[in-house]
Tab-separated table of C-alpha atoms in Angstrom:
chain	number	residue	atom	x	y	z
A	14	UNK	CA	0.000	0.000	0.000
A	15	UNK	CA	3.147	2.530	0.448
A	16	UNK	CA	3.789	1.959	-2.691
A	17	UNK	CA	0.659	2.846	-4.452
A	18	UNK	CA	0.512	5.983	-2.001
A	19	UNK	CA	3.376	6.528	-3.360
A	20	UNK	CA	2.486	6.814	-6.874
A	21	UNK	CA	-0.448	8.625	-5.910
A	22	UNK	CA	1.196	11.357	-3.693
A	23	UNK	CA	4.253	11.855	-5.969
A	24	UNK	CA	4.698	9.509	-8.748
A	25	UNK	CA	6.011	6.248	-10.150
A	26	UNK	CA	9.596	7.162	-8.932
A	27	UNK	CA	8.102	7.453	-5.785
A	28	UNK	CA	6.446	4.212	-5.946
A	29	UNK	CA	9.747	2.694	-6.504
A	30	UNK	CA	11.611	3.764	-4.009
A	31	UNK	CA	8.794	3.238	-1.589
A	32	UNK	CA	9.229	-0.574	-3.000
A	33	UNK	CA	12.976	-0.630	-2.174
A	34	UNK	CA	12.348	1.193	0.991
A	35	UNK	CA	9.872	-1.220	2.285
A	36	UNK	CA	11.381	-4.623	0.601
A	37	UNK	CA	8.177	-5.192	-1.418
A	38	UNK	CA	8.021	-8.525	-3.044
A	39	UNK	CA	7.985	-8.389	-7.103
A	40	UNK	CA	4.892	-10.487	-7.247
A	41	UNK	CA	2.997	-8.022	-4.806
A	42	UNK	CA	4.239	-5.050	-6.297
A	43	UNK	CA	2.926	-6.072	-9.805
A	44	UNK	CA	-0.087	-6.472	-8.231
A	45	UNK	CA	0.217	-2.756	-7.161
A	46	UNK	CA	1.158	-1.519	-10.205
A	47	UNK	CA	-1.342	-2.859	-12.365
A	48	UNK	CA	-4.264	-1.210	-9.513
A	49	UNK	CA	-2.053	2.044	-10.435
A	50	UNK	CA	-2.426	1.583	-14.092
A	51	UNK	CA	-6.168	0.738	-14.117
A	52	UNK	CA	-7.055	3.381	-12.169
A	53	UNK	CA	-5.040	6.060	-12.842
A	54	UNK	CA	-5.992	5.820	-16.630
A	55	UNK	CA	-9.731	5.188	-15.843
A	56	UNK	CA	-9.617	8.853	-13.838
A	57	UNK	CA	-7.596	10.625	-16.079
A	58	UNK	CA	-10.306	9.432	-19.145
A	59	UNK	CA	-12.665	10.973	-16.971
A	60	UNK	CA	-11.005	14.266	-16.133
A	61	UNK	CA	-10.362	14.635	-20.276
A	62	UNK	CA	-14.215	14.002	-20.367
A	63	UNK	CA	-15.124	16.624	-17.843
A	64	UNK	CA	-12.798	19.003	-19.504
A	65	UNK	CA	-14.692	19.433	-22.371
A	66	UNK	CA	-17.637	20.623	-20.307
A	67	UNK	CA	-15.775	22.877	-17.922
A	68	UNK	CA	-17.885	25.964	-18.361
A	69	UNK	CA	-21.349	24.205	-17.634
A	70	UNK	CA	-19.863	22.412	-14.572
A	71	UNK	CA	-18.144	26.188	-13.134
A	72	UNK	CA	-21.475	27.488	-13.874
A	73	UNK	CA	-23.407	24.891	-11.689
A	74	UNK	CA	-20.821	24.855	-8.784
A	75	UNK	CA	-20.568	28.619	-9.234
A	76	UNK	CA	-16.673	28.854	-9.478
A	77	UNK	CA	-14.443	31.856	-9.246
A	78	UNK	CA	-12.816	31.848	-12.412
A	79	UNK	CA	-11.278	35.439	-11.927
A	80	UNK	CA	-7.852	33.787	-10.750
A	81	UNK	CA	-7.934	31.364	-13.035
A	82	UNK	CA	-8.100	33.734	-15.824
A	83	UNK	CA	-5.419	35.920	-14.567
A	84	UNK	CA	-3.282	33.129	-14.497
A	85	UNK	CA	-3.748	31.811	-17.778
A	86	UNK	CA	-3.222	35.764	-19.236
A	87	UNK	CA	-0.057	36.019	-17.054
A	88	UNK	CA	1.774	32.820	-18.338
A	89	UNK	CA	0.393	34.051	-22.018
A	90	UNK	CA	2.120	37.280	-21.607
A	91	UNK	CA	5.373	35.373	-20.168
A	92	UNK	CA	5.746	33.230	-23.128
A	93	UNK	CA	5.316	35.584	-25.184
A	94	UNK	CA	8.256	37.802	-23.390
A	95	UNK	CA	10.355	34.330	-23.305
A	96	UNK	CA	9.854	33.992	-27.360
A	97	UNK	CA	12.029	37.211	-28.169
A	98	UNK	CA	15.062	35.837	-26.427
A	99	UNK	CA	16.971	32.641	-27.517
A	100	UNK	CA	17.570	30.153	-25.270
A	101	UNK	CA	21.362	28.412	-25.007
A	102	UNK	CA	22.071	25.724	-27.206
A	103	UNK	CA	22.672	22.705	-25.005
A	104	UNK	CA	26.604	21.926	-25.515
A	105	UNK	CA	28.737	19.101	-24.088
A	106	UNK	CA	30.403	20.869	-21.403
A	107	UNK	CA	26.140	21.428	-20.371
A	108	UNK	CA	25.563	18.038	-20.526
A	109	UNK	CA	28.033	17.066	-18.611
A	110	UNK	CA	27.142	19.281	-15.971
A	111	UNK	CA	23.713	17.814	-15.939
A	112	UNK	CA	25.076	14.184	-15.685
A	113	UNK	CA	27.773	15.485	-12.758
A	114	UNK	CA	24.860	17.178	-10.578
A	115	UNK	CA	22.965	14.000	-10.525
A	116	UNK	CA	25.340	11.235	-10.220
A	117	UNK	CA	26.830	13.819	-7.424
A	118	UNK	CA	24.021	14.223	-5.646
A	119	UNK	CA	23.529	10.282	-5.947
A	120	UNK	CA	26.732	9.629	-4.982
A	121	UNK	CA	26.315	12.022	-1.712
A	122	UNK	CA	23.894	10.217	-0.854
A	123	UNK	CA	25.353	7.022	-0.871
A	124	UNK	CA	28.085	7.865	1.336
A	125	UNK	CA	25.367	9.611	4.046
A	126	UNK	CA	23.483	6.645	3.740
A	127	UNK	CA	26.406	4.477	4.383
A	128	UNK	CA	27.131	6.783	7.912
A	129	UNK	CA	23.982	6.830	8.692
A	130	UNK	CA	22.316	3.362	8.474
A	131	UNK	CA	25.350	1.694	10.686
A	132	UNK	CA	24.744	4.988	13.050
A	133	UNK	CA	21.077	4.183	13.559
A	134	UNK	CA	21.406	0.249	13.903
A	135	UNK	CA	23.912	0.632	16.218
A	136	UNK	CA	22.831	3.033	18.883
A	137	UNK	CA	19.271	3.023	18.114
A	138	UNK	CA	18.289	-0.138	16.570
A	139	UNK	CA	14.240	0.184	17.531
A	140	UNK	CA	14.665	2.951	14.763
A	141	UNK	CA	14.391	-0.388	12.435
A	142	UNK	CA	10.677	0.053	12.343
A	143	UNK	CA	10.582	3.650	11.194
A	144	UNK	CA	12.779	2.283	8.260
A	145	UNK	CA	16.405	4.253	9.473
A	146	UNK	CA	18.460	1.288	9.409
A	147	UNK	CA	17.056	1.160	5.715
A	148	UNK	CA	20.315	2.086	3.062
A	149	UNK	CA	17.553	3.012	0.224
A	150	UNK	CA	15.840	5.372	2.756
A	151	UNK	CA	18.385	7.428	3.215
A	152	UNK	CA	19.447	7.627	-0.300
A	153	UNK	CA	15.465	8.872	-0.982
A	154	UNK	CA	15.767	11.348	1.599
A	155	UNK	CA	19.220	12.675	0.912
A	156	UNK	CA	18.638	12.703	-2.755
A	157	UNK	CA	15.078	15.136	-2.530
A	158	UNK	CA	16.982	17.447	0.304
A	159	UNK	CA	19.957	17.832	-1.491
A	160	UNK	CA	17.941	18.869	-4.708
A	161	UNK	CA	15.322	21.364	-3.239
A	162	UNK	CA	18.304	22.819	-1.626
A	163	UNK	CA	20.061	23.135	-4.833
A	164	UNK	CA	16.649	24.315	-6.827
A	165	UNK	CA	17.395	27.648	-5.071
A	166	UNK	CA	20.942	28.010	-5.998
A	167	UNK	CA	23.245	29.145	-9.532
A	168	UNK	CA	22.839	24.917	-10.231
A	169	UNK	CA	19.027	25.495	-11.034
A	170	UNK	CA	19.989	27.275	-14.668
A	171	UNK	CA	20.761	23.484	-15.737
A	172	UNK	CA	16.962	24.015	-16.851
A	173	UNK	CA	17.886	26.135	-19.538
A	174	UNK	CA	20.506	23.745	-20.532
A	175	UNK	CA	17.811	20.536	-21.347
A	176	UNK	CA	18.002	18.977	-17.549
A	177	UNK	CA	14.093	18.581	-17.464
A	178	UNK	CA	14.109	17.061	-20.927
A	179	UNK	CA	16.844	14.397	-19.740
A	180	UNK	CA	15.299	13.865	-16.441
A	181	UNK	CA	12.145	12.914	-18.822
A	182	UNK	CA	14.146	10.289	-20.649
A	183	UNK	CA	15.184	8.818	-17.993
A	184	UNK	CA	11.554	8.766	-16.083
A	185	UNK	CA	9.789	7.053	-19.027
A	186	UNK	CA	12.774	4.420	-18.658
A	187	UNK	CA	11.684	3.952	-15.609
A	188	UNK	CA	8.244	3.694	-15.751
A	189	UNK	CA	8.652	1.265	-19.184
A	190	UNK	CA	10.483	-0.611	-16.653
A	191	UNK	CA	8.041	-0.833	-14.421
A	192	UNK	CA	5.472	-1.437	-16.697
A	193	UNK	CA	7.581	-4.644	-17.905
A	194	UNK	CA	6.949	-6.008	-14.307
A	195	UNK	CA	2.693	-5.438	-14.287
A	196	UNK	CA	0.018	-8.169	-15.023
A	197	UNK	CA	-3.683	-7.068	-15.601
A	198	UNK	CA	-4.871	-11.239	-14.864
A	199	UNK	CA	-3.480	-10.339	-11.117
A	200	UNK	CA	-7.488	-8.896	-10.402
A	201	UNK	CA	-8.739	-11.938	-10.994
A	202	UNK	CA	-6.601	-13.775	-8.105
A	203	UNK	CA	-6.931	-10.397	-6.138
A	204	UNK	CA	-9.527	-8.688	-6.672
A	205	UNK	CA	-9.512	-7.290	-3.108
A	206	UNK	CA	-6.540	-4.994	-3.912
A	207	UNK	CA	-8.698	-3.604	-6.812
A	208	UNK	CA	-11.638	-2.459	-4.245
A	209	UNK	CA	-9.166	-1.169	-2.082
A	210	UNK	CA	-7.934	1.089	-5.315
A	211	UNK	CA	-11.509	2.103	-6.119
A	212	UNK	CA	-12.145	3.060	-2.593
A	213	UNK	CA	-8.760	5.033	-2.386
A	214	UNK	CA	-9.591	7.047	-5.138
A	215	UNK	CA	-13.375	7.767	-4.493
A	216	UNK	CA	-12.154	9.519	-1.106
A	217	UNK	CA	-9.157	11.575	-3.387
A	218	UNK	CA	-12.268	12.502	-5.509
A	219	UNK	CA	-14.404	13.552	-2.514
A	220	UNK	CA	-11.910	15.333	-0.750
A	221	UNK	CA	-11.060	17.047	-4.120
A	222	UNK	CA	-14.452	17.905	-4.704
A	223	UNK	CA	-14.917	19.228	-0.823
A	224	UNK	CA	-12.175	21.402	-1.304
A	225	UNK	CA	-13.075	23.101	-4.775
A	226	UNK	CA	-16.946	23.744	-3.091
A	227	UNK	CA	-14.672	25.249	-0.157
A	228	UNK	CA	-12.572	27.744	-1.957
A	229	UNK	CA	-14.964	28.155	-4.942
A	230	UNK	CA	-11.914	26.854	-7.417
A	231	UNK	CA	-12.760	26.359	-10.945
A	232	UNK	CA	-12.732	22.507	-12.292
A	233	UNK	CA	-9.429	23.249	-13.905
A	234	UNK	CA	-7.965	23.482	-10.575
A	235	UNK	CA	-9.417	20.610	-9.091
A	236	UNK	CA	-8.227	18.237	-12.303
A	237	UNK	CA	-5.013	19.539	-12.521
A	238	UNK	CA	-4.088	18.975	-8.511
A	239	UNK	CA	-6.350	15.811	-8.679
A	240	UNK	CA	-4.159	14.533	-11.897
A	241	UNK	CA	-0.722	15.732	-10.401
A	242	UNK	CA	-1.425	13.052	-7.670
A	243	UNK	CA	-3.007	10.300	-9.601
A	244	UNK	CA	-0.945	10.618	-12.455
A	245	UNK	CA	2.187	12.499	-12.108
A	246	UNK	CA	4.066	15.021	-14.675
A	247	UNK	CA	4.283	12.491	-17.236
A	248	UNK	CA	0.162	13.165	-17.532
A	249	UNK	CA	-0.744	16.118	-15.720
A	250	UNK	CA	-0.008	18.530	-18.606
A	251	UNK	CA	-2.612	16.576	-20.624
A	252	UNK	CA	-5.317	17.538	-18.392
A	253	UNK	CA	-4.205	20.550	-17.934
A	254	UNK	CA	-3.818	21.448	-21.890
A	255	UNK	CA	-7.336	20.019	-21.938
A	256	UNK	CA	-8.638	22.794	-20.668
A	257	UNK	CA	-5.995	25.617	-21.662
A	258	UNK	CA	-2.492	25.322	-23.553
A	259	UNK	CA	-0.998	27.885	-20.933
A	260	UNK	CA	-1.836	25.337	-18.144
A	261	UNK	CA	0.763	22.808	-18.503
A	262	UNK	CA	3.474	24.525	-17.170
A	263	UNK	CA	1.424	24.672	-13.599
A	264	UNK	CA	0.496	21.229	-14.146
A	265	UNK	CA	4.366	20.410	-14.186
A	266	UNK	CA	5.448	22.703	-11.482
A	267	UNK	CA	3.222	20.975	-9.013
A	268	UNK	CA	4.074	17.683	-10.385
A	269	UNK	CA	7.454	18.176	-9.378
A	270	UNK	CA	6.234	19.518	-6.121
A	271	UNK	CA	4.703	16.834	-5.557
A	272	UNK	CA	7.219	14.088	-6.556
A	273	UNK	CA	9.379	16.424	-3.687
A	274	UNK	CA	7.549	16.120	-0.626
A	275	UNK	CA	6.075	12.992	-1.137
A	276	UNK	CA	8.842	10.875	-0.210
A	277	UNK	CA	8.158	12.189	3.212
A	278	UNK	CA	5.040	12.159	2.969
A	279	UNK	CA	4.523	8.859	2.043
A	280	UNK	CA	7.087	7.570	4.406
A	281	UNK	CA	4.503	8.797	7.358
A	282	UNK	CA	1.962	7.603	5.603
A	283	UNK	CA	3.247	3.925	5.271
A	284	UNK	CA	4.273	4.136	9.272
A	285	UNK	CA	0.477	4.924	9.787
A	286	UNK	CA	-0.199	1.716	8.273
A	287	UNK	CA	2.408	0.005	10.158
A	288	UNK	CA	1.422	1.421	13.800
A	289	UNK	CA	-2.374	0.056	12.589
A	290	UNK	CA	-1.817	-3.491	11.048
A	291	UNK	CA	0.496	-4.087	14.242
């Protein structure tokens, strides 16, 4: 179950390092990737429906669309500021660079992991059940601290340089390897994990749907959060060009957000689970 949370907090990198985290089996966690597949394409077909009735659905929930609107004319008038200047053709000295942040920052955390997990089993080995005397945790946690901290210094103008378009290589290698590993005949020898899917995701729509009424937000809003969970930013942007082009880039930014904080998140998450099947 910490795995699919993880999927649906962050996204499928997520999901697999919740798998090494927690020592999932292969067999189980094909079973939890095929729930993620099913139902994360089953919603997202439904989101593309509801986007092409948007305005009839605002108008019946009465939605503020006034910051909607203002956001959609700001990134408009952004681009269009962007599209006078040229952007830096990626060379090899930028590639490099790229490749040397993240195998860095990988390698970082590594060695912390390797301090830290004979640290923790050691002088506090009841710390085993909150997963510290786990190597792969640390190297999750490391990993996403290192890298916000970086997002806010001179490293983050990789992005002009391609880094997001090689980080999306490498994500769809890992989700094509992931894929290799699911089997839709698994519902038919466990179904149960299939109702516990469709009951996961009918609260994520009701507490969606709760909030939007809440804050008035505009079905754009609620799609685009809803799909950064469920889906990640390898889908998001769909949605969110569904129901404007100038959307995607929001739909990414809290993508990544998400794929961020929910390695922690998660993490609690799964020890909630823990503390109650025990």
């Amino acid at each position: 179950m910490a795995t699919l949370a993880g999927n649906w907090v962050g996204g499928t990198a997520n999901q697999l390092a919740m798998k090494e985290v927690y020592a999932v089996d292969d067999n189980m966690f094909a079973i939890m990737i095929s729930v993620n597949v099913v139902f994360s394409a089953l919603w997202m077909s439904f989101l593309l429906f509801c986007a092409n009735h948007a305005n009839a659905i605002d108008s019946k929930l009465k939605a503020d669309n006034n910051g909607i609107n203002k956001l959609v004319e700001s990134i408009n008038l952004r681009d269009k500021a962007l599209s006078k200047f040229k952007l830096p053709i990626p060379t090899l000295s930028s590639y490099m660079a790229i490749f040397a942040v993240a195998f860095g920052v990988t390698g970082l955390a590594h060695f912390g992991a390797d301090l830290l997990v004979p640290f923790f089993s050691h002088h506090y080995p009841q710390s085993e059940k909150l997963s510290f005397t786990s190597h792969f945790f640390w190297i999750v946690i490391i990993v996403t601290s290192v890298s916000i901290i970086l997002s806010y210094t001179k490293v983050r103008r990789l992005e002009r340089q391609g880094a997001s378009k090689i980080s999306s290589v490498l994500l769809y290698l890992l989700i094509a390897t992931m894929g290799l590993k699911m089997d839709l005949t698994m519902i038919n020898d466990f179904p149960i994990y299939f109702a516990i899917g469709f009951v996961w995701l009918g609260f994520h729509a009701l507490l969606i749907l709760i909030a939007g009424l809440i804050i008035k937000a505009p079905l754009a809003y609620m799609a685009i959060s809803s799909q950064c969970c469920i889906g990640g930013a390898a889908s998001s942007p769909i949605v969110a060009m569904a129901f404007n082009r100038h959307l995607a880039p929001v739909a990414v930014m809290f993508s990544v957000f998400g794929y961020a904080w929910a390695n922690y998140m998660v993490w609690i998450c799964a020890e909630l689970m823990r503390m109650i099947n025990q």
